[in-house]
Amino acid sequence: MTSPADATANTQLTPAVRGALTRYRVIAYIVGVMLLVLLFVAMPLKYLADNPAAMNVVGPLHGFLFVVYLLATFDLFRRVRWTLPRLVLMAIAGTIPFLSFYAERKTTHELLGH
């Protein structure tokens, strides 16, 4: 028996799904990089060097981009018709360092059948 994801990988993706996947891939990468900058540059500067300037810029920017990530994730979820637990896992992936890169790669391979 095949899962819905297997069926998706075996058929040609519609332009709408391809567009949603591209948007998701781009924002997943951006959010992943911003989270790393936040955790490994801005936060140490704030708490170890007593310089909150980077945190004041990177923090709100990451917050805004994370909301865009959630919207892109929901758009892809809706178009591919995945399960709700899959949506939740993809959303959580944007909050754990390096996990958004893994989730993006896994999702892309699943949908494109690589």
PDB file of C-alpha atoms in Angstrom:
ATOM      1  CA  MET A   1       0.000   0.000   0.000  1.00  0.00           C
ATOM      2  CA  THR A   2       1.333   3.440  -0.849  1.00  0.00           C
ATOM      3  CA  SER A   3       1.029   6.541   1.247  1.00  0.00           C
ATOM      4  CA  PRO A   4      -0.342   9.820  -0.144  1.00  0.00           C
ATOM      5  CA  ALA A   5       3.226  11.118  -0.293  1.00  0.00           C
ATOM      6  CA  ASP A   6       4.292   8.143  -2.426  1.00  0.00           C
ATOM      7  CA  ALA A   7       1.391   8.761  -4.763  1.00  0.00           C
ATOM      8  CA  THR A   8       2.410  12.416  -5.016  1.00  0.00           C
ATOM      9  CA  ALA A   9       6.012  11.501  -5.847  1.00  0.00           C
ATOM     10  CA  ASN A  10       4.856   9.143  -8.584  1.00  0.00           C
ATOM     11  CA  THR A  11       2.718  11.696 -10.370  1.00  0.00           C
ATOM     12  CA  GLN A  12       3.581  14.968 -12.005  1.00  0.00           C
ATOM     13  CA  LEU A  13       3.294  17.846  -9.541  1.00  0.00           C
ATOM     14  CA  THR A  14       0.905  20.610 -10.498  1.00  0.00           C
ATOM     15  CA  PRO A  15       2.318  24.106 -11.000  1.00  0.00           C
ATOM     16  CA  ALA A  16       0.525  25.198  -7.815  1.00  0.00           C
ATOM     17  CA  VAL A  17       2.241  22.490  -5.751  1.00  0.00           C
ATOM     18  CA  ARG A  18       5.609  23.219  -7.377  1.00  0.00           C
ATOM     19  CA  GLY A  19       5.203  26.916  -6.549  1.00  0.00           C
ATOM     20  CA  ALA A  20       4.226  26.143  -2.959  1.00  0.00           C
ATOM     21  CA  LEU A  21       7.206  23.799  -2.644  1.00  0.00           C
ATOM     22  CA  THR A  22       9.588  26.428  -3.986  1.00  0.00           C
ATOM     23  CA  ARG A  23       8.248  29.048  -1.564  1.00  0.00           C
ATOM     24  CA  TYR A  24       8.526  26.583   1.311  1.00  0.00           C
ATOM     25  CA  ARG A  25      12.096  25.635   0.378  1.00  0.00           C
ATOM     26  CA  VAL A  26      13.259  29.240   0.189  1.00  0.00           C
ATOM     27  CA  ILE A  27      11.677  30.352   3.452  1.00  0.00           C
ATOM     28  CA  ALA A  28      12.770  27.166   5.287  1.00  0.00           C
ATOM     29  CA  TYR A  29      16.364  27.917   4.354  1.00  0.00           C
ATOM     30  CA  ILE A  30      16.066  31.585   5.321  1.00  0.00           C
ATOM     31  CA  VAL A  31      14.411  30.808   8.670  1.00  0.00           C
ATOM     32  CA  GLY A  32      17.049  28.159   9.398  1.00  0.00           C
ATOM     33  CA  VAL A  33      19.881  30.596   8.744  1.00  0.00           C
ATOM     34  CA  MET A  34      18.177  33.358  10.748  1.00  0.00           C
ATOM     35  CA  LEU A  35      17.653  31.012  13.705  1.00  0.00           C
ATOM     36  CA  LEU A  36      21.343  30.119  13.658  1.00  0.00           C
ATOM     37  CA  VAL A  37      22.316  33.796  13.512  1.00  0.00           C
ATOM     38  CA  LEU A  38      19.935  34.521  16.375  1.00  0.00           C
ATOM     39  CA  LEU A  39      21.273  31.709  18.562  1.00  0.00           C
ATOM     40  CA  PHE A  40      24.967  31.815  17.743  1.00  0.00           C
ATOM     41  CA  VAL A  41      25.582  35.510  17.056  1.00  0.00           C
ATOM     42  CA  ALA A  42      22.869  37.802  18.421  1.00  0.00           C
ATOM     43  CA  MET A  43      22.221  36.037  21.732  1.00  0.00           C
ATOM     44  CA  PRO A  44      25.898  35.655  22.681  1.00  0.00           C
ATOM     45  CA  LEU A  45      26.456  39.313  21.824  1.00  0.00           C
ATOM     46  CA  LYS A  46      23.556  40.304  24.042  1.00  0.00           C
ATOM     47  CA  TYR A  47      24.315  38.094  27.025  1.00  0.00           C
ATOM     48  CA  LEU A  48      28.106  37.719  26.895  1.00  0.00           C
ATOM     49  CA  ALA A  49      29.177  41.056  25.425  1.00  0.00           C
ATOM     50  CA  ASP A  50      26.295  43.115  26.851  1.00  0.00           C
ATOM     51  CA  ASN A  51      25.488  44.403  23.361  1.00  0.00           C
ATOM     52  CA  PRO A  52      21.777  43.976  22.500  1.00  0.00           C
ATOM     53  CA  ALA A  53      21.962  45.760  19.116  1.00  0.00           C
ATOM     54  CA  ALA A  54      22.096  42.584  17.015  1.00  0.00           C
ATOM     55  CA  MET A  55      19.345  40.954  19.074  1.00  0.00           C
ATOM     56  CA  ASN A  56      17.125  44.009  18.561  1.00  0.00           C
ATOM     57  CA  VAL A  57      17.387  43.553  14.794  1.00  0.00           C
ATOM     58  CA  VAL A  58      17.659  39.792  14.337  1.00  0.00           C
ATOM     59  CA  GLY A  59      15.000  38.838  16.912  1.00  0.00           C
ATOM     60  CA  PRO A  60      12.045  40.667  15.363  1.00  0.00           C
ATOM     61  CA  LEU A  61      13.234  39.837  11.834  1.00  0.00           C
ATOM     62  CA  HIS A  62      13.368  36.137  12.683  1.00  0.00           C
ATOM     63  CA  GLY A  63       9.912  36.381  14.279  1.00  0.00           C
ATOM     64  CA  PHE A  64       8.438  37.923  11.134  1.00  0.00           C
ATOM     65  CA  LEU A  65      10.160  35.397   8.873  1.00  0.00           C
ATOM     66  CA  PHE A  66       8.960  32.529  11.064  1.00  0.00           C
ATOM     67  CA  VAL A  67       5.372  33.665  10.506  1.00  0.00           C
ATOM     68  CA  VAL A  68       6.057  33.669   6.749  1.00  0.00           C
ATOM     69  CA  TYR A  69       7.516  30.158   7.167  1.00  0.00           C
ATOM     70  CA  LEU A  70       4.337  29.021   8.912  1.00  0.00           C
ATOM     71  CA  LEU A  71       2.210  30.444   6.097  1.00  0.00           C
ATOM     72  CA  ALA A  72       4.334  28.753   3.430  1.00  0.00           C
ATOM     73  CA  THR A  73       4.224  25.487   5.371  1.00  0.00           C
ATOM     74  CA  PHE A  74       0.448  25.681   5.663  1.00  0.00           C
ATOM     75  CA  ASP A  75       0.108  26.495   1.959  1.00  0.00           C
ATOM     76  CA  LEU A  76       2.163  23.438   0.979  1.00  0.00           C
ATOM     77  CA  PHE A  77       0.297  21.261   3.508  1.00  0.00           C
ATOM     78  CA  ARG A  78      -3.044  22.379   2.079  1.00  0.00           C
ATOM     79  CA  ARG A  79      -2.060  21.770  -1.545  1.00  0.00           C
ATOM     80  CA  VAL A  80      -0.504  18.342  -0.919  1.00  0.00           C
ATOM     81  CA  ARG A  81      -3.208  17.341   1.598  1.00  0.00           C
ATOM     82  CA  TRP A  82      -0.908  15.985   4.242  1.00  0.00           C
ATOM     83  CA  THR A  83      -2.081  15.026   7.722  1.00  0.00           C
ATOM     84  CA  LEU A  84      -2.313  17.487  10.600  1.00  0.00           C
ATOM     85  CA  PRO A  85       0.547  15.826  12.539  1.00  0.00           C
ATOM     86  CA  ARG A  86       2.771  16.361   9.488  1.00  0.00           C
ATOM     87  CA  LEU A  87       1.882  20.074   9.490  1.00  0.00           C
ATOM     88  CA  VAL A  88       2.699  20.341  13.189  1.00  0.00           C
ATOM     89  CA  LEU A  89       6.068  18.609  12.727  1.00  0.00           C
ATOM     90  CA  MET A  90       6.957  20.858   9.803  1.00  0.00           C
ATOM     91  CA  ALA A  91       6.006  23.941  11.828  1.00  0.00           C
ATOM     92  CA  ILE A  92       8.089  22.803  14.803  1.00  0.00           C
ATOM     93  CA  ALA A  93      11.046  22.208  12.473  1.00  0.00           C
ATOM     94  CA  GLY A  94      11.388  25.975  12.126  1.00  0.00           C
ATOM     95  CA  THR A  95      12.044  26.350  15.850  1.00  0.00           C
ATOM     96  CA  ILE A  96      14.885  23.848  16.304  1.00  0.00           C
ATOM     97  CA  PRO A  97      18.362  24.686  14.973  1.00  0.00           C
ATOM     98  CA  PHE A  98      19.277  22.801  11.793  1.00  0.00           C
ATOM     99  CA  LEU A  99      15.946  20.934  11.716  1.00  0.00           C
ATOM    100  CA  SER A 100      14.388  23.233   9.095  1.00  0.00           C
ATOM    101  CA  PHE A 101      17.183  22.245   6.695  1.00  0.00           C
ATOM    102  CA  TYR A 102      16.476  18.554   7.280  1.00  0.00           C
ATOM    103  CA  ALA A 103      12.696  18.992   6.968  1.00  0.00           C
ATOM    104  CA  GLU A 104      13.087  20.974   3.744  1.00  0.00           C
ATOM    105  CA  ARG A 105      15.353  18.324   2.247  1.00  0.00           C
ATOM    106  CA  LYS A 106      13.093  15.456   3.276  1.00  0.00           C
ATOM    107  CA  THR A 107       9.975  17.221   1.970  1.00  0.00           C
ATOM    108  CA  THR A 108      11.629  18.062  -1.338  1.00  0.00           C
ATOM    109  CA  HIS A 109      12.863  14.507  -1.872  1.00  0.00           C
ATOM    110  CA  GLU A 110       9.449  13.134  -0.968  1.00  0.00           C
ATOM    111  CA  LEU A 111       7.567  15.367  -3.378  1.00  0.00           C
ATOM    112  CA  LEU A 112      10.015  15.293  -6.258  1.00  0.00           C
ATOM    113  CA  GLY A 113      10.728  11.590  -5.901  1.00  0.00           C
ATOM    114  CA  HIS A 114      14.519  11.885  -5.672  1.00  0.00           C
TER     115      HIS A 114
END
